[in-house]
């Protein structure tokens, strides 16, 4: 028996996944409605082309659907798991396009401010706040730390590639990556405190 | 492992978390990670920072077509899964109902007899397996009720999912429409055929869906190809006919 749309909308992400595992299209539609926008935004940020980003999202979501929503709750939230699948697929696409440089702008002015806060649900508001915190943390990072994080996460470059690209020692890249990520983490922790 | 070595490993945690570790280093690092509580803790600590990065990306809206394409594929998969489940277990395939033939023969569209259409409608069902159709009921109050016509010789499969008084018709294997044509669904209620307002078209994969807002008293759902904008009465033969158990 399929889950009804109204019921599916009330379920938490983790509760939706077993329904998706049972091939429930209604549950999957709710899942897409919740995360499709963020997934597309991420894919677009990485690939820089609408068509490629949509193909990437479609493939990623279909893989989730066909794998029966095999989500491991010990490895984080459904959303971060989903976005990591989208990110990995987008990076694969990027790598398969030989010679194509990733989109590297990370203009703070461009970052999420899509709707007024009064229109956000509680969960969306939290994400919105998280986005603001990450944006704040990124803007406060020294350029060299921010750059290595962006090159690795959004560009799909490895430490060695980044070191060669920036013409700095590998150890320097490692250190910048760790320091930058820990600062963002610290900022998030302060926001939660 | 001395302190300096471990400090190096901790730097690798950050790179691993963000997907920046060199691919050839990953197996070795994962082996270390499996037995190192400190690195596991560091990875857990950093995970929210990595998970938050995509949230800071400028929000872009995907096109509505992306969802349509995705859900068409998902619904077709779900229909296949349902069909497979029925095939795999001793099932209760409904016998061809004598009433259906009677229904087609007696079909009346505001005075327009559907008798000439009987042949085609029956061909779809006969080839599909002895004018059989499958009915699946989710059970429980307000549960969904599925009526499905297996894929016919013309390659078209049809399914009507009814929940409460609302229905959804899903077609697969529909060929692209000629320019200026659209799909229109029709419901038969008390022997009278009425148009379903929502016109629809197949996607690139040949899947097409439409919503039937009121399924009360409906005994059959059909689909025809009509001029763009739809018709008040069918102008072509129905290429799909799904009898609904009432």
Short mmCIF file of C-alpha atoms in Angstrom, two decimals, chain A residues 1-2 4-5 23 25-26 28-29 32-33 36-38 40-42 44-45 50 54-55 57-58 61-62 65-66 79-80 83 87 106 110-112 114 127 130-131 134-135 138 149 152-154 157-161 170-171 174-175 177-178 181-182 184-186 188-189, chain B residues 7-8 10-25 38 42 44-67 69-71 73-75 77-78 81 138-144 161 163-164 168 207:
data_model
loop_
_atom_site.label_atom_id
_atom_site.label_comp_id
_atom_site.label_asym_id
_atom_site.label_seq_id
_atom_site.Cartn_x
_atom_site.Cartn_y
_atom_site.Cartn_z
CA UNK A 1 0.00 0.00 0.00
CA UNK A 2 1.55 3.30 -1.04
CA UNK A 4 -0.38 8.87 0.98
CA UNK A 5 1.08 12.21 -0.02
CA UNK A 23 9.33 1.59 -4.37
CA UNK A 25 6.60 6.87 -5.80
CA UNK A 26 4.65 9.26 -3.53
CA UNK A 28 10.00 9.61 -3.49
CA UNK A 29 8.21 12.68 -4.81
CA UNK A 32 12.60 15.11 -4.31
CA UNK A 33 10.52 18.14 -3.33
CA UNK A 36 15.81 18.48 -5.37
CA UNK A 37 16.39 22.22 -5.23
CA UNK A 38 19.52 21.98 -3.11
CA UNK A 40 20.26 21.06 -8.42
CA UNK A 41 21.91 24.15 -6.94
CA UNK A 42 24.94 22.10 -5.96
CA UNK A 44 24.83 23.73 -11.10
CA UNK A 45 27.51 25.23 -8.86
CA UNK A 50 21.70 23.97 -16.51
CA UNK A 54 19.63 18.60 -14.43
CA UNK A 55 21.00 15.41 -15.98
CA UNK A 57 20.42 15.42 -10.51
CA UNK A 58 18.17 13.08 -12.45
CA UNK A 61 18.03 10.67 -7.73
CA UNK A 62 17.30 7.69 -9.96
CA UNK A 65 15.44 5.33 -6.12
CA UNK A 66 16.83 2.19 -7.76
CA UNK A 79 20.17 15.40 3.09
CA UNK A 80 23.95 15.38 3.42
CA UNK A 83 23.99 15.89 -1.60
CA UNK A 87 28.36 16.07 -5.60
CA UNK A 106 32.49 31.70 -4.93
CA UNK A 110 25.77 35.07 -4.90
CA UNK A 111 25.20 32.78 -1.99
CA UNK A 112 21.77 31.74 -0.83
CA UNK A 114 16.36 33.17 -1.98
CA UNK A 127 19.28 25.30 6.81
CA UNK A 130 23.44 27.11 8.52
CA UNK A 131 24.01 28.58 5.10
CA UNK A 134 28.93 28.72 6.48
CA UNK A 135 28.91 31.79 4.31
CA UNK A 138 33.97 31.09 4.46
CA UNK A 149 38.38 23.97 0.15
CA UNK A 152 38.56 20.23 -3.50
CA UNK A 153 34.83 20.23 -2.80
CA UNK A 154 33.36 22.05 -5.79
CA UNK A 157 40.62 18.37 -7.30
CA UNK A 158 42.89 16.28 -5.11
CA UNK A 159 45.47 17.76 -2.78
CA UNK A 160 48.27 16.96 -5.21
CA UNK A 161 46.43 18.61 -8.08
CA UNK A 170 51.59 19.48 -0.80
CA UNK A 171 51.98 19.88 2.96
CA UNK A 174 46.96 19.77 3.52
CA UNK A 175 47.41 22.25 6.33
CA UNK A 177 42.48 22.38 4.04
CA UNK A 178 42.41 21.14 7.59
CA UNK A 181 37.52 23.07 7.51
CA UNK A 182 38.07 23.19 11.26
CA UNK A 184 34.02 26.29 9.48
CA UNK A 185 33.23 23.50 11.90
CA UNK A 186 34.04 25.73 14.82
CA UNK A 188 28.92 25.95 13.14
CA UNK A 189 29.53 24.72 16.69
CA UNK B 7 49.42 14.63 12.91
CA UNK B 8 49.88 13.92 9.22
CA UNK B 10 44.80 14.08 10.90
CA UNK B 11 45.49 16.34 7.96
CA UNK B 12 44.42 13.51 5.72
CA UNK B 13 41.11 13.28 7.61
CA UNK B 14 40.18 16.75 6.43
CA UNK B 15 41.16 15.96 2.85
CA UNK B 16 39.29 12.66 2.98
CA UNK B 17 36.19 14.32 4.42
CA UNK B 18 36.09 16.91 1.66
CA UNK B 19 36.88 14.47 -1.13
CA UNK B 20 40.31 15.92 -1.74
CA UNK B 21 42.52 13.00 -0.78
CA UNK B 22 44.52 11.67 -3.70
CA UNK B 23 42.70 8.57 -4.98
CA UNK B 24 45.71 6.30 -4.56
CA UNK B 25 45.94 7.27 -0.87
CA UNK B 38 41.11 9.54 17.05
CA UNK B 42 38.02 13.88 13.87
CA UNK B 44 32.78 12.79 12.83
CA UNK B 45 33.65 16.28 14.08
CA UNK B 46 34.35 17.61 10.60
CA UNK B 47 31.38 15.93 8.88
CA UNK B 48 28.86 18.72 9.62
CA UNK B 49 31.22 21.30 8.11
CA UNK B 50 31.47 19.30 4.89
CA UNK B 51 27.73 18.64 4.91
CA UNK B 52 27.05 22.36 5.29
CA UNK B 53 29.11 23.44 2.27
CA UNK B 54 26.40 22.72 -0.33
CA UNK B 55 23.86 24.61 1.78
CA UNK B 56 25.83 27.79 1.21
CA UNK B 57 25.60 27.56 -2.55
CA UNK B 58 23.44 30.11 -4.33
CA UNK B 59 19.98 28.58 -4.65
CA UNK B 60 18.92 27.79 -8.20
CA UNK B 61 15.54 26.45 -9.22
CA UNK B 62 15.52 23.40 -11.46
CA UNK B 63 13.03 23.38 -14.30
CA UNK B 64 9.64 21.75 -13.63
CA UNK B 65 10.46 19.37 -16.50
CA UNK B 66 13.23 17.83 -14.42
CA UNK B 67 10.70 16.70 -11.84
CA UNK B 69 11.03 13.43 -16.21
CA UNK B 70 12.25 12.06 -12.93
CA UNK B 71 8.80 11.14 -11.63
CA UNK B 73 10.78 7.28 -14.70
CA UNK B 74 10.09 6.57 -11.05
CA UNK B 75 6.41 5.81 -11.63
CA UNK B 77 9.72 1.69 -12.30
CA UNK B 78 7.16 1.46 -9.53
CA UNK B 81 7.95 -3.46 -9.58
CA UNK B 138 -3.48 -1.40 -0.96
CA UNK B 139 -6.15 -2.19 1.59
CA UNK B 140 -7.02 -0.14 4.62
CA UNK B 141 -9.27 2.87 4.73
CA UNK B 142 -8.56 5.36 2.02
CA UNK B 143 -5.85 3.17 0.48
CA UNK B 144 -4.83 3.38 -3.15
CA UNK B 161 -4.28 4.47 -9.44
CA UNK B 163 -7.18 6.99 -4.01
CA UNK B 164 -10.33 8.29 -2.38
CA UNK B 168 -4.05 9.09 -11.74
CA UNK B 207 5.54 8.05 -20.46
#
